[in-house]
N, CA and C atoms as an extended XYZ file, in Angstrom:
615
Properties=species:S:1:pos:R:3:atomname:S:1:resname:S:1:resid:I:1 pbc="F F F"
N        -7.415       46.726       52.460 N   UNK     1
C        -6.491       46.606       51.339 CA  UNK     1
C        -6.965       47.382       50.120 C   UNK     1
N        -8.299       47.526       49.966 N   UNK     2
C        -8.802       48.304       48.842 CA  UNK     2
C        -8.361       49.760       48.941 C   UNK     2
N        -8.215       50.249       50.177 N   UNK     3
C        -7.743       51.620       50.355 CA  UNK     3
C        -6.302       51.768       49.873 C   UNK     3
N        -5.534       50.695       49.992 N   UNK     4
C        -4.165       50.719       49.484 CA  UNK     4
C        -4.163       50.961       47.983 C   UNK     4
N        -5.116       50.333       47.290 N   UNK     5
C        -5.242       50.553       45.851 CA  UNK     5
C        -5.765       51.953       45.568 C   UNK     5
N        -6.760       52.392       46.310 N   UNK     6
C        -7.373       53.694       46.072 CA  UNK     6
C        -6.366       54.830       46.217 C   UNK     6
N        -5.442       54.685       47.167 N   UNK     7
C        -4.471       55.739       47.449 CA  UNK     7
C        -3.090       55.418       46.888 C   UNK     7
N        -3.045       54.561       45.869 N   UNK     8
C        -1.753       54.126       45.337 CA  UNK     8
C        -0.918       55.292       44.812 C   UNK     8
N        -1.571       56.260       44.172 N   UNK     9
C        -0.847       57.407       43.652 CA  UNK     9
C        -0.253       58.264       44.751 C   UNK     9
N        -1.013       58.441       45.823 N   UNK    10
C        -0.532       59.235       46.949 CA  UNK    10
C         0.633       58.533       47.653 C   UNK    10
N         0.551       57.207       47.735 N   UNK    11
C         1.620       56.453       48.383 CA  UNK    11
C         2.903       56.558       47.565 C   UNK    11
N         2.788       56.456       46.245 N   UNK    12
C         3.968       56.618       45.395 CA  UNK    12
C         4.521       58.032       45.524 C   UNK    12
N         3.622       59.017       45.645 N   UNK    13
C         4.058       60.400       45.844 CA  UNK    13
C         4.813       60.560       47.150 C   UNK    13
N         4.336       59.890       48.205 N   UNK    14
C         5.008       59.951       49.507 CA  UNK    14
C         6.393       59.313       49.430 C   UNK    14
N         6.503       58.206       48.697 N   UNK    15
C         7.808       57.568       48.515 CA  UNK    15
C         8.751       58.483       47.744 C   UNK    15
N         8.218       59.202       46.763 N   UNK    16
C         9.035       60.136       45.994 CA  UNK    16
C         9.555       61.266       46.889 C   UNK    16
N         8.691       61.789       47.751 N   UNK    17
C         9.111       62.851       48.674 CA  UNK    17
C        10.152       62.324       49.661 C   UNK    17
N         9.969       61.091       50.103 N   UNK    18
C        10.949       60.480       50.994 CA  UNK    18
C        12.303       60.370       50.306 C   UNK    18
N        12.285       59.989       49.047 N   UNK    19
C        13.532       59.896       48.280 CA  UNK    19
C        14.221       61.250       48.191 C   UNK    19
N        13.433       62.301       47.961 N   UNK    20
C        14.001       63.647       47.898 CA  UNK    20
C        14.608       64.070       49.232 C   UNK    20
N        14.029       63.601       50.323 N   UNK    21
C        14.501       64.008       51.653 CA  UNK    21
C        15.837       63.368       52.019 C   UNK    21
N        16.180       62.254       51.373 N   UNK    22
C        17.427       61.557       51.683 CA  UNK    22
C        18.589       62.258       50.983 C   UNK    22
N        19.655       62.572       51.697 N   UNK    23
C        20.830       63.173       51.030 CA  UNK    23
C        21.381       62.225       49.975 C   UNK    23
N        21.549       62.732       48.776 N   UNK    24
C        22.015       61.894       47.688 CA  UNK    24
C        23.482       62.107       47.368 C   UNK    24
N        23.941       61.429       46.339 N   UNK    25
C        25.315       61.601       45.871 CA  UNK    25
C        25.318       62.645       44.759 C   UNK    25
N        26.348       63.475       44.730 N   UNK    26
C        26.435       64.507       43.712 CA  UNK    26
C        26.945       63.964       42.383 C   UNK    26
N        26.840       64.780       41.369 N   UNK    27
C        27.430       64.410       40.091 CA  UNK    27
C        28.957       64.406       40.227 C   UNK    27
N        29.637       63.530       39.504 N   UNK    28
C        31.098       63.527       39.585 CA  UNK    28
C        31.676       64.889       39.187 C   UNK    28
N        32.567       65.440       40.018 N   UNK    29
C        33.195       66.721       39.712 CA  UNK    29
C        34.340       66.515       38.734 C   UNK    29
N        34.765       67.592       38.090 N   UNK    30
C        35.888       67.493       37.152 CA  UNK    30
C        37.155       67.027       37.867 C   UNK    30
N        37.317       67.484       39.103 N   UNK    31
C        38.488       67.075       39.855 CA  UNK    31
C        38.473       65.573       40.112 C   UNK    31
N        37.295       65.066       40.469 N   UNK    32
C        37.173       63.627       40.713 CA  UNK    32
C        37.428       62.841       39.442 C   UNK    32
N        36.906       63.356       38.330 N   UNK    33
C        37.109       62.674       37.061 CA  UNK    33
C        38.579       62.688       36.663 C   UNK    33
N        39.264       63.809       36.912 N   UNK    34
C        40.677       63.914       36.572 CA  UNK    34
C        41.534       62.976       37.410 C   UNK    34
N        41.056       62.672       38.628 N   UNK    35
C        41.802       61.808       39.527 CA  UNK    35
C        41.550       60.326       39.263 C   UNK    35
N        40.599       60.031       38.381 N   UNK    36
C        40.317       58.636       38.049 CA  UNK    36
C        41.524       58.046       37.331 C   UNK    36
N        42.068       56.991       37.896 N   UNK    37
C        43.307       56.434       37.362 CA  UNK    37
C        43.084       55.323       36.352 C   UNK    37
N        41.866       54.895       36.184 N   UNK    38
C        41.597       53.816       35.238 CA  UNK    38
C        40.231       54.002       34.618 C   UNK    38
N        40.039       53.343       33.498 N   UNK    39
C        38.740       53.420       32.827 CA  UNK    39
C        37.658       52.771       33.682 C   UNK    39
N        38.049       51.772       34.487 N   UNK    40
C        37.074       51.094       35.353 CA  UNK    40
C        36.554       52.037       36.432 C   UNK    40
N        37.452       52.792       37.069 N   UNK    41
C        37.014       53.720       38.109 CA  UNK    41
C        36.202       54.864       37.510 C   UNK    41
N        36.574       55.275       36.311 N   UNK    42
C        35.817       56.312       35.612 CA  UNK    42
C        34.409       55.823       35.315 C   UNK    42
N        34.326       54.576       34.868 N   UNK    43
C        33.021       53.995       34.552 CA  UNK    43
C        32.150       53.917       35.797 C   UNK    43
N        32.738       53.520       36.932 N   UNK    44
C        31.961       53.370       38.156 CA  UNK    44
C        31.387       54.698       38.638 C   UNK    44
N        32.053       55.800       38.308 N   UNK    45
C        31.532       57.109       38.696 CA  UNK    45
C        30.229       57.424       37.971 C   UNK    45
N        30.161       56.990       36.712 N   UNK    46
C        29.003       57.323       35.895 CA  UNK    46
C        27.996       56.184       35.777 C   UNK    46
N        28.372       54.981       36.224 N   UNK    47
C        27.509       53.808       36.043 CA  UNK    47
C        26.102       53.987       36.616 C   UNK    47
N        25.943       54.527       37.849 N   UNK    48
C        24.578       54.673       38.375 CA  UNK    48
C        23.707       55.576       37.507 C   UNK    48
N        24.300       56.623       36.939 N   UNK    49
C        23.526       57.558       36.121 CA  UNK    49
C        23.153       56.921       34.782 C   UNK    49
N        24.099       56.223       34.174 N   UNK    50
C        23.820       55.554       32.892 CA  UNK    50
C        22.773       54.472       33.081 C   UNK    50
N        22.931       53.678       34.139 N   UNK    51
C        21.983       52.600       34.400 CA  UNK    51
C        20.595       53.151       34.712 C   UNK    51
N        20.535       54.230       35.495 N   UNK    52
C        19.235       54.801       35.863 CA  UNK    52
C        18.524       55.362       34.636 C   UNK    52
N        19.249       56.024       33.766 N   UNK    53
C        18.623       56.593       32.567 CA  UNK    53
C        18.134       55.506       31.627 C   UNK    53
N        18.924       54.447       31.484 N   UNK    54
C        18.509       53.324       30.636 CA  UNK    54
C        17.260       52.656       31.191 C   UNK    54
N        17.248       52.409       32.495 N   UNK    55
C        16.092       51.786       33.136 CA  UNK    55
C        14.863       52.671       33.030 C   UNK    55
N        15.043       53.976       33.186 N   UNK    56
C        13.928       54.915       33.080 CA  UNK    56
C        13.297       54.862       31.688 C   UNK    56
N        14.116       54.892       30.655 N   UNK    57
C        13.593       54.869       29.284 CA  UNK    57
C        12.867       53.565       28.986 C   UNK    57
N        13.410       52.442       29.462 N   UNK    58
C        12.749       51.151       29.247 CA  UNK    58
C        11.408       51.095       29.978 C   UNK    58
N        11.366       51.642       31.188 N   UNK    59
C        10.125       51.637       31.969 CA  UNK    59
C         9.067       52.527       31.313 C   UNK    59
N         9.486       53.673       30.797 N   UNK    60
C         8.553       54.564       30.095 CA  UNK    60
C         8.013       53.882       28.842 C   UNK    60
N         8.888       53.215       28.097 N   UNK    61
C         8.451       52.498       26.896 CA  UNK    61
C         7.440       51.419       27.249 C   UNK    61
N         7.699       50.685       28.323 N   UNK    62
C         6.761       49.642       28.762 CA  UNK    62
C         5.418       50.248       29.131 C   UNK    62
N         5.429       51.403       29.776 N   UNK    63
C         4.180       52.066       30.159 CA  UNK    63
C         3.364       52.464       28.930 C   UNK    63
N         4.025       52.978       27.924 N   UNK    64
C         3.327       53.375       26.700 CA  UNK    64
C         2.753       52.152       25.988 C   UNK    64
N         3.529       51.065       25.940 N   UNK    65
C         3.033       49.834       25.316 CA  UNK    65
C         1.815       49.297       26.059 C   UNK    65
N         1.826       49.411       27.391 N   UNK    66
C         0.667       48.966       28.166 CA  UNK    66
C        -0.545       49.829       27.869 C   UNK    66
N        -0.345       51.135       27.786 N   UNK    67
C        -1.445       52.057       27.499 CA  UNK    67
C        -2.021       51.843       26.100 C   UNK    67
N        -1.242       51.298       25.193 N   UNK    68
C        -1.757       51.013       23.850 CA  UNK    68
C        -2.913       50.023       23.922 C   UNK    68
N        -2.841       49.109       24.882 N   UNK    69
C        -3.855       48.054       24.988 CA  UNK    69
C        -4.905       48.325       26.043 C   UNK    69
N        -4.487       48.844       27.196 N   UNK    70
C        -5.391       48.885       28.338 CA  UNK    70
C        -6.298       50.105       28.364 C   UNK    70
N        -5.974       51.146       27.661 N   UNK    71
C        -6.825       52.332       27.649 CA  UNK    71
C        -6.917       52.969       29.021 C   UNK    71
N        -8.141       53.221       29.481 N   UNK    72
C        -8.366       53.929       30.745 CA  UNK    72
C        -8.765       52.993       31.881 C   UNK    72
N        -8.576       51.691       31.716 N   UNK    73
C        -9.076       50.727       32.699 CA  UNK    73
C        -8.562       50.978       34.104 C   UNK    73
N        -7.323       51.447       34.251 N   UNK    74
C        -6.752       51.562       35.594 CA  UNK    74
C        -6.829       52.973       36.149 C   UNK    74
N        -7.556       53.860       35.494 N   UNK    75
C        -7.717       55.209       36.029 CA  UNK    75
C        -8.693       55.173       37.204 C   UNK    75
N        -8.581       56.149       38.075 N   UNK    76
C        -9.538       56.266       39.165 CA  UNK    76
C        -9.064       55.591       40.432 C   UNK    76
N        -9.954       55.593       41.411 N   UNK    77
C        -9.584       55.120       42.742 CA  UNK    77
C       -10.143       53.742       43.070 C   UNK    77
N       -10.795       53.091       42.120 N   UNK    78
C       -11.345       51.766       42.391 CA  UNK    78
C       -11.095       50.857       41.201 C   UNK    78
N       -11.044       49.559       41.480 N   UNK    79
C       -10.879       48.588       40.408 CA  UNK    79
C       -12.096       48.637       39.486 C   UNK    79
N       -11.851       48.603       38.194 N   UNK    80
C       -12.944       48.612       37.233 CA  UNK    80
C       -12.403       48.123       35.899 C   UNK    80
N       -13.060       47.163       35.277 N   UNK    81
C       -12.631       46.647       33.985 CA  UNK    81
C       -13.834       46.089       33.244 C   UNK    81
N       -14.075       46.613       32.045 N   UNK    82
C       -15.187       46.126       31.233 CA  UNK    82
C       -14.855       44.786       30.591 C   UNK    82
N       -13.570       44.570       30.302 N   UNK    83
C       -13.136       43.317       29.714 CA  UNK    83
C       -11.712       43.018       30.162 C   UNK    83
N       -11.332       41.760       30.039 N   UNK    84
C        -9.995       41.337       30.430 CA  UNK    84
C        -9.041       41.578       29.267 C   UNK    84
N        -8.062       42.421       29.476 N   UNK    85
C        -7.099       42.754       28.419 CA  UNK    85
C        -6.009       41.698       28.408 C   UNK    85
N        -5.919       40.951       27.308 N   UNK    86
C        -4.923       39.876       27.195 CA  UNK    86
C        -4.094       39.997       25.920 C   UNK    86
N        -4.183       41.125       25.249 N   UNK    87
C        -3.448       41.305       23.995 CA  UNK    87
C        -2.309       42.314       24.209 C   UNK    87
N        -1.520       42.499       23.123 N   UNK    88
C        -0.401       43.427       23.227 CA  UNK    88
C         0.604       42.942       24.269 C   UNK    88
N         1.140       43.865       25.037 N   UNK    89
C         2.128       43.492       26.056 CA  UNK    89
C         1.493       42.637       27.153 C   UNK    89
N         0.149       42.693       27.274 N   UNK    90
C        -0.541       41.871       28.270 CA  UNK    90
C        -0.607       40.403       27.869 C   UNK    90
N        -0.175       40.073       26.681 N   UNK    91
C        -0.045       38.669       26.307 CA  UNK    91
C         1.288       38.099       26.780 C   UNK    91
N         2.154       38.985       27.285 N   UNK    92
C         3.472       38.569       27.787 CA  UNK    92
C         3.570       38.633       29.310 C   UNK    92
N         3.066       39.708       29.901 N   UNK    93
C         3.070       39.857       31.359 CA  UNK    93
C         1.738       40.452       31.793 C   UNK    93
N         1.307       40.100       33.010 N   UNK    94
C        -0.005       40.526       33.478 CA  UNK    94
C         0.002       41.936       34.069 C   UNK    94
N         1.160       42.407       34.544 N   UNK    95
C         1.192       43.688       35.252 CA  UNK    95
C         2.286       44.627       34.717 C   UNK    95
N         2.215       44.991       33.442 N   UNK    96
C         3.251       45.876       32.894 CA  UNK    96
C         3.273       47.266       33.525 C   UNK    96
N         2.116       47.791       33.944 N   UNK    97
C         2.105       49.123       34.554 CA  UNK    97
C         2.792       49.113       35.922 C   UNK    97
N         2.551       48.083       36.709 N   UNK    98
C         3.223       47.991       37.999 CA  UNK    98
C         4.724       47.784       37.800 C   UNK    98
N         5.090       46.993       36.804 N   UNK    99
C         6.502       46.789       36.505 CA  UNK    99
C         7.143       48.094       36.045 C   UNK    99
N         6.401       48.872       35.255 N   UNK   100
C         6.894       50.173       34.806 CA  UNK   100
C         7.094       51.118       35.988 C   UNK   100
N         6.115       51.167       36.884 N   UNK   101
C         6.245       52.007       38.081 CA  UNK   101
C         7.489       51.637       38.885 C   UNK   101
N         7.713       50.332       39.022 N   UNK   102
C         8.876       49.861       39.771 CA  UNK   102
C        10.169       50.287       39.087 C   UNK   102
N        10.220       50.125       37.772 N   UNK   103
C        11.416       50.513       37.036 CA  UNK   103
C        11.715       51.990       37.143 C   UNK   103
N        10.676       52.812       37.043 N   UNK   104
C        10.861       54.260       37.157 CA  UNK   104
C        11.349       54.624       38.555 C   UNK   104
N        10.748       54.021       39.583 N   UNK   105
C        11.154       54.306       40.953 CA  UNK   105
C        12.596       53.910       41.225 C   UNK   105
N        12.992       52.725       40.753 N   UNK   106
C        14.375       52.276       40.955 CA  UNK   106
C        15.343       53.180       40.203 C   UNK   106
N        14.952       53.622       39.008 N   UNK   107
C        15.836       54.512       38.235 CA  UNK   107
C        16.065       55.821       38.975 C   UNK   107
N        15.028       56.353       39.621 N   UNK   108
C        15.190       57.578       40.410 CA  UNK   108
C        16.115       57.344       41.609 C   UNK   108
N        15.945       56.196       42.260 N   UNK   109
C        16.792       55.886       43.416 CA  UNK   109
C        18.254       55.764       43.003 C   UNK   109
N        18.514       55.091       41.891 N   UNK   110
C        19.883       54.963       41.396 CA  UNK   110
C        20.468       56.321       41.035 C   UNK   110
N        19.657       57.142       40.387 N   UNK   111
C        20.124       58.462       39.965 CA  UNK   111
C        20.489       59.324       41.160 C   UNK   111
N        19.675       59.248       42.207 N   UNK   112
C        19.865       60.125       43.364 CA  UNK   112
C        20.828       59.554       44.405 C   UNK   112
N        20.757       58.242       44.637 N   UNK   113
C        21.509       57.641       45.729 CA  UNK   113
C        22.683       56.789       45.279 C   UNK   113
N        22.746       56.478       43.973 N   UNK   114
C        23.833       55.643       43.481 CA  UNK   114
C        23.738       54.218       44.003 C   UNK   114
N        24.879       53.526       43.993 N   UNK   115
C        24.924       52.160       44.512 CA  UNK   115
C        25.119       52.227       46.025 C   UNK   115
N        24.026       52.252       46.754 N   UNK   116
C        24.099       52.406       48.205 CA  UNK   116
C        23.064       51.512       48.873 C   UNK   116
N        23.192       51.363       50.201 N   UNK   117
C        22.214       50.559       50.933 CA  UNK   117
C        20.852       51.239       50.934 C   UNK   117
N        20.835       52.595       50.850 N   UNK   118
C        19.550       53.302       50.774 CA  UNK   118
C        18.795       52.920       49.500 C   UNK   118
N        19.532       52.767       48.397 N   UNK   119
C        18.909       52.352       47.137 CA  UNK   119
C        18.315       50.957       47.262 C   UNK   119
N        19.056       50.058       47.910 N   UNK   120
C        18.569       48.690       48.117 CA  UNK   120
C        17.293       48.695       48.962 C   UNK   120
N        17.302       49.487       50.039 N   UNK   121
C        16.134       49.549       50.921 CA  UNK   121
C        14.937       50.154       50.196 C   UNK   121
N        15.155       51.247       49.478 N   UNK   122
C        14.080       51.890       48.732 CA  UNK   122
C        13.505       50.929       47.689 C   UNK   122
N        14.392       50.215       46.995 N   UNK   123
C        13.951       49.257       45.984 CA  UNK   123
C        13.116       48.146       46.604 C   UNK   123
N        13.548       47.643       47.753 N   UNK   124
C        12.813       46.557       48.423 CA  UNK   124
C        11.409       47.002       48.806 C   UNK   124
N        11.298       48.211       49.370 N   UNK   125
C         9.983       48.732       49.767 CA  UNK   125
C         9.090       48.902       48.542 C   UNK   125
N         9.637       49.483       47.475 N   UNK   126
C         8.862       49.723       46.256 CA  UNK   126
C         8.409       48.415       45.622 C   UNK   126
N         9.302       47.457       45.528 N   UNK   127
C         8.958       46.168       44.922 CA  UNK   127
C         7.861       45.470       45.726 C   UNK   127
N         7.985       45.455       47.041 N   UNK   128
C         6.961       44.820       47.879 CA  UNK   128
C         5.606       45.506       47.710 C   UNK   128
N         5.620       46.839       47.632 N   UNK   129
C         4.376       47.583       47.463 CA  UNK   129
C         3.699       47.239       46.140 C   UNK   129
N         4.481       47.196       45.064 N   UNK   130
C         3.903       46.898       43.752 CA  UNK   130
C         3.421       45.455       43.680 C   UNK   130
N         4.099       44.540       44.357 N   UNK   131
C         3.640       43.149       44.387 CA  UNK   131
C         2.306       43.043       45.109 C   UNK   131
N         2.160       43.755       46.224 N   UNK   132
C         0.886       43.756       46.948 CA  UNK   132
C        -0.227       44.291       46.052 C   UNK   132
N         0.036       45.405       45.347 N   UNK   133
C        -0.970       45.964       44.436 CA  UNK   133
C        -1.336       44.972       43.338 C   UNK   133
N        -0.343       44.299       42.796 N   UNK   134
C        -0.613       43.340       41.718 CA  UNK   134
C        -1.487       42.199       42.208 C   UNK   134
N        -1.283       41.765       43.444 N   UNK   135
C        -2.104       40.674       43.980 CA  UNK   135
C        -3.534       41.129       44.262 C   UNK   135
N        -3.684       42.380       44.675 N   UNK   136
C        -5.034       42.925       44.827 CA  UNK   136
C        -5.750       42.943       43.481 C   UNK   136
N        -5.030       43.334       42.444 N   UNK   137
C        -5.637       43.372       41.116 CA  UNK   137
C        -5.950       41.970       40.623 C   UNK   137
N        -5.051       41.033       40.864 N   UNK   138
C        -5.317       39.639       40.477 CA  UNK   138
C        -6.577       39.119       41.155 C   UNK   138
N        -6.722       39.436       42.441 N   UNK   139
C        -7.901       38.979       43.180 CA  UNK   139
C        -9.178       39.548       42.565 C   UNK   139
N        -9.140       40.838       42.215 N   UNK   140
C       -10.310       41.462       41.604 CA  UNK   140
C       -10.616       40.826       40.247 C   UNK   140
N        -9.584       40.669       39.426 N   UNK   141
C        -9.803       40.141       38.076 CA  UNK   141
C       -10.281       38.693       38.106 C   UNK   141
N        -9.773       37.913       39.060 N   UNK   142
C       -10.242       36.529       39.167 CA  UNK   142
C       -11.718       36.485       39.556 C   UNK   142
N       -12.116       37.325       40.490 N   UNK   143
C       -13.532       37.379       40.874 CA  UNK   143
C       -14.398       37.889       39.733 C   UNK   143
N       -13.840       38.812       38.943 N   UNK   144
C       -14.607       39.450       37.865 CA  UNK   144
C       -14.720       38.556       36.631 C   UNK   144
N       -13.629       37.863       36.272 N   UNK   145
C       -13.603       37.121       35.006 CA  UNK   145
C       -13.425       35.616       35.187 C   UNK   145
N       -13.166       35.164       36.384 N   UNK   146
C       -13.136       33.751       36.744 CA  UNK   146
C       -12.258       32.907       35.805 C   UNK   146
N       -12.830       31.936       35.102 N   UNK   147
C       -12.025       31.008       34.305 CA  UNK   147
C       -11.249       31.723       33.201 C   UNK   147
N       -11.797       32.781       32.664 N   UNK   148
C       -11.080       33.532       31.636 CA  UNK   148
C        -9.763       34.067       32.185 C   UNK   148
N        -9.811       34.605       33.411 N   UNK   149
C        -8.592       35.105       34.048 CA  UNK   149
C        -7.645       33.950       34.388 C   UNK   149
N        -8.189       32.850       34.900 N   UNK   150
C        -7.343       31.720       35.292 CA  UNK   150
C        -6.612       31.136       34.087 C   UNK   150
N        -7.279       31.053       32.947 N   UNK   151
C        -6.636       30.561       31.723 CA  UNK   151
C        -5.517       31.504       31.278 C   UNK   151
N        -5.771       32.809       31.385 N   UNK   152
C        -4.753       33.811       31.025 CA  UNK   152
C        -3.572       33.724       31.980 C   UNK   152
N        -3.849       33.596       33.260 N   UNK   153
C        -2.794       33.502       34.276 CA  UNK   153
C        -1.922       32.267       34.056 C   UNK   153
N        -2.522       31.194       33.602 N   UNK   154
C        -1.778       29.937       33.455 CA  UNK   154
C        -0.685       30.024       32.402 C   UNK   154
N        -0.790       30.965       31.454 N   UNK   155
C         0.222       31.086       30.399 CA  UNK   155
C         0.907       32.448       30.394 C   UNK   155
N         0.545       33.333       31.354 N   UNK   156
C         1.090       34.693       31.353 CA  UNK   156
C         1.640       35.026       32.732 C   UNK   156
N         2.962       35.126       32.861 N   UNK   157
C         3.560       35.460       34.158 CA  UNK   157
C         3.160       36.856       34.621 C   UNK   157
N         3.275       37.099       35.916 N   UNK   158
C         2.897       38.398       36.471 CA  UNK   158
C         3.846       39.497       36.019 C   UNK   158
N         5.150       39.223       36.063 N   UNK   159
C         6.121       40.280       35.770 CA  UNK   159
C         7.194       39.873       34.773 C   UNK   159
N         7.693       38.639       34.870 N   UNK   160
C         8.820       38.228       34.022 CA  UNK   160
C         8.367       37.112       33.084 C   UNK   160
N         8.374       37.366       31.770 N   UNK   161
C         7.959       36.326       30.809 CA  UNK   161
C         9.034       35.255       30.678 C   UNK   161
N         8.914       34.184       31.478 N   UNK   162
C         9.926       33.129       31.463 CA  UNK   162
C         9.903       32.383       30.140 C   UNK   162
N         8.724       32.107       29.626 N   UNK   163
C         8.588       31.399       28.352 CA  UNK   163
C         7.895       32.308       27.346 C   UNK   163
N         8.126       32.053       26.096 N   UNK   164
C         7.549       32.880       25.039 CA  UNK   164
C         6.157       32.372       24.693 C   UNK   164
N         5.268       32.480       25.666 N   UNK   165
C         3.889       32.022       25.479 CA  UNK   165
C         2.991       33.218       25.249 C   UNK   165
N         2.010       33.028       24.415 N   UNK   166
C         1.085       34.122       24.118 CA  UNK   166
C        -0.316       33.738       24.586 C   UNK   166
N        -1.011       34.713       25.140 N   UNK   167
C        -2.376       34.488       25.611 CA  UNK   167
C        -3.350       35.008       24.572 C   UNK   167
N        -4.427       34.269       24.338 N   UNK   168
C        -5.424       34.702       23.351 CA  UNK   168
C        -6.828       34.420       23.856 C   UNK   168
N        -7.032       34.690       25.123 N   UNK   169
C        -8.313       34.361       25.752 CA  UNK   169
C        -9.269       35.544       25.682 C   UNK   169
N       -10.049       35.592       24.657 N   UNK   170
C       -11.099       36.591       24.577 CA  UNK   170
C       -10.574       37.998       24.372 C   UNK   170
N       -11.471       38.994       24.522 N   UNK   171
C       -11.086       40.387       24.374 CA  UNK   171
C       -11.165       40.851       22.933 C   UNK   171
N       -11.256       42.157       22.763 N   UNK   172
C       -11.407       42.723       21.431 CA  UNK   172
C       -10.079       42.918       20.732 C   UNK   172
N        -8.973       43.006       21.486 N   UNK   173
C        -7.669       43.228       20.885 CA  UNK   173
C        -7.467       44.648       20.386 C   UNK   173
N        -8.274       45.594       20.835 N   UNK   174
C        -8.169       46.971       20.377 CA  UNK   174
C        -6.897       47.618       20.910 C   UNK   174
N        -6.225       48.384       20.064 N   UNK   175
C        -5.030       49.101       20.467 CA  UNK   175
C        -5.072       50.532       19.953 C   UNK   175
N        -4.331       51.404       20.643 N   UNK   176
C        -4.166       52.776       20.198 CA  UNK   176
C        -2.782       52.931       19.581 C   UNK   176
N        -2.579       54.016       18.869 N   UNK   177
C        -1.264       54.269       18.303 CA  UNK   177
C        -0.285       54.620       19.420 C   UNK   177
N         0.995       54.551       19.111 N   UNK   178
C         2.030       54.883       20.092 CA  UNK   178
C         1.863       56.324       20.565 C   UNK   178
N         1.602       57.243       19.631 N   UNK   179
C         1.447       58.652       19.988 CA  UNK   179
C         0.198       58.880       20.820 C   UNK   179
N        -0.905       58.237       20.463 N   UNK   180
C        -2.132       58.365       21.246 CA  UNK   180
C        -1.921       57.862       22.676 C   UNK   180
N        -1.196       56.770       22.803 N   UNK   181
C        -0.928       56.204       24.122 CA  UNK   181
C        -0.048       57.134       24.941 C   UNK   181
N         0.914       57.761       24.293 N   UNK   182
C         1.780       58.717       24.988 CA  UNK   182
C         0.968       59.909       25.485 C   UNK   182
N         0.115       60.446       24.622 N   UNK   183
C        -0.699       61.602       24.997 CA  UNK   183
C        -1.702       61.252       26.093 C   UNK   183
N        -2.178       60.016       26.109 N   UNK   184
C        -3.177       59.610       27.099 CA  UNK   184
C        -2.612       59.651       28.514 C   UNK   184
N        -1.298       59.598       28.637 N   UNK   185
C        -0.664       59.592       29.954 CA  UNK   185
C         0.014       60.922       30.255 C   UNK   185
N        -0.491       61.990       29.671 N   UNK   186
C         0.198       63.283       29.793 CA  UNK   186
C         0.342       63.757       31.235 C   UNK   186
N        -0.638       63.459       32.086 N   UNK   187
C        -0.523       63.880       33.486 CA  UNK   187
C         0.648       63.170       34.165 C   UNK   187
N         0.853       61.891       33.819 N   UNK   188
C         1.988       61.153       34.374 CA  UNK   188
C         3.303       61.763       33.936 C   UNK   188
N         3.400       62.115       32.657 N   UNK   189
C         4.653       62.708       32.143 CA  UNK   189
C         4.924       64.066       32.804 C   UNK   189
N         3.884       64.825       33.051 N   UNK   190
C         4.070       66.132       33.703 CA  UNK   190
C         4.637       65.949       35.106 C   UNK   190
N         4.048       65.034       35.862 N   UNK   191
C         4.535       64.797       37.225 CA  UNK   191
C         5.951       64.242       37.223 C   UNK   191
N         6.247       63.360       36.279 N   UNK   192
C         7.600       62.813       36.193 CA  UNK   192
C         8.612       63.905       35.865 C   UNK   192
N         8.247       64.794       34.941 N   UNK   193
C         9.146       65.889       34.590 CA  UNK   193
C         9.394       66.806       35.789 C   UNK   193
N         8.336       67.106       36.526 N   UNK   194
C         8.486       67.948       37.720 CA  UNK   194
C         9.413       67.272       38.726 C   UNK   194
N         9.227       65.982       38.935 N   UNK   195
C        10.059       65.283       39.909 CA  UNK   195
C        11.511       65.211       39.450 C   UNK   195
N        11.727       65.013       38.163 N   UNK   196
C        13.101       64.970       37.642 CA  UNK   196
C        13.800       66.301       37.879 C   UNK   196
N        13.092       67.403       37.639 N   UNK   197
C        13.668       68.730       37.885 CA  UNK   197
C        14.021       68.888       39.363 C   UNK   197
N        13.098       68.480       40.254 N   UNK   198
C        13.351       68.572       41.692 CA  UNK   198
C        14.540       67.708       42.099 C   UNK   198
N        14.647       66.542       41.490 N   UNK   199
C        15.730       65.628       41.828 CA  UNK   199
C        17.080       66.199       41.395 C   UNK   199
N        17.108       66.787       40.209 N   UNK   200
C        18.357       67.383       39.720 CA  UNK   200
C        18.741       68.585       40.600 C   UNK   200
N        17.754       69.429       40.922 N   UNK   201
C        18.039       70.586       41.791 CA  UNK   201
C        18.528       70.128       43.160 C   UNK   201
N        17.951       69.038       43.662 N   UNK   202
C        18.363       68.509       44.969 CA  UNK   202
C        19.834       68.093       44.943 C   UNK   202
N        20.306       67.621       43.787 N   UNK   203
C        21.665       67.136       43.686 CA  UNK   203
C        22.679       68.257       43.469 C   UNK   203
N        22.271       69.330       42.820 N   UNK   204
C        23.240       70.377       42.456 CA  UNK   204
C        23.241       71.547       43.406 C   UNK   204
N        22.165       71.725       44.202 N   UNK   205
C        22.102       72.871       45.116 CA  UNK   205
C        22.585       72.519       46.514 C   UNK   205
C-alpha cells in the first residue's frame, strides 16, 4: 500500500490519460444552440461546462488554502511530517489536498464527458482512490502523532465539515501568503494547464 502512495502522481497521470482516450462530447454547435426550443434545453447544453469550471476553480482555491498551511509536507514519494498541521483549512477538514484532487478530476470528467455513465464511473474510481490514500495518510499520522492525531480526528472530519468545529491541538500555526502558496505549487499548475490544452484539443479536433 505504501507503493500506492509513492506512485500517487503517476496513477493520477494514468487516469488523466485514460480520460483523454475516451471519446468525449463536443462543444454545443451554433446549429444545436439555434435548435434549442427552451431556456431549459439551452441550459442543459452548457450545464456540464459551467459546473466543471465552477468545480475546478473551487478545487484550485482549496488547494491553495491547504498549501498556505501545510508547506512542503506532502512532497516526495514517502510520508513525512515534522509536525501535525491542524490550523487553517486543516482545522475544518483533514484531507483538503485529496479533496482538491478529486474536485479537479471530476471537473475534467464533466468537461470532457458531460453527464454520462463514463463520468459516473470515472468519478467512482477517483473517489475510491483518494479515500484509500487518505486512509494510508491517517494510518501514518496516527502512528506518528498518536493522541495528538486522535484528538484532531475527533473534531475534524476527513472531507466534509459537518459541524463548525475548530481544532487547536498543537502546531505552530505558520501560514504563507496566498501568492506564496500559489507559486509553491507551480509545477502542479503547469501540468494542469498542459492537460487543459490537451483536453480542449481533444474536443475540437
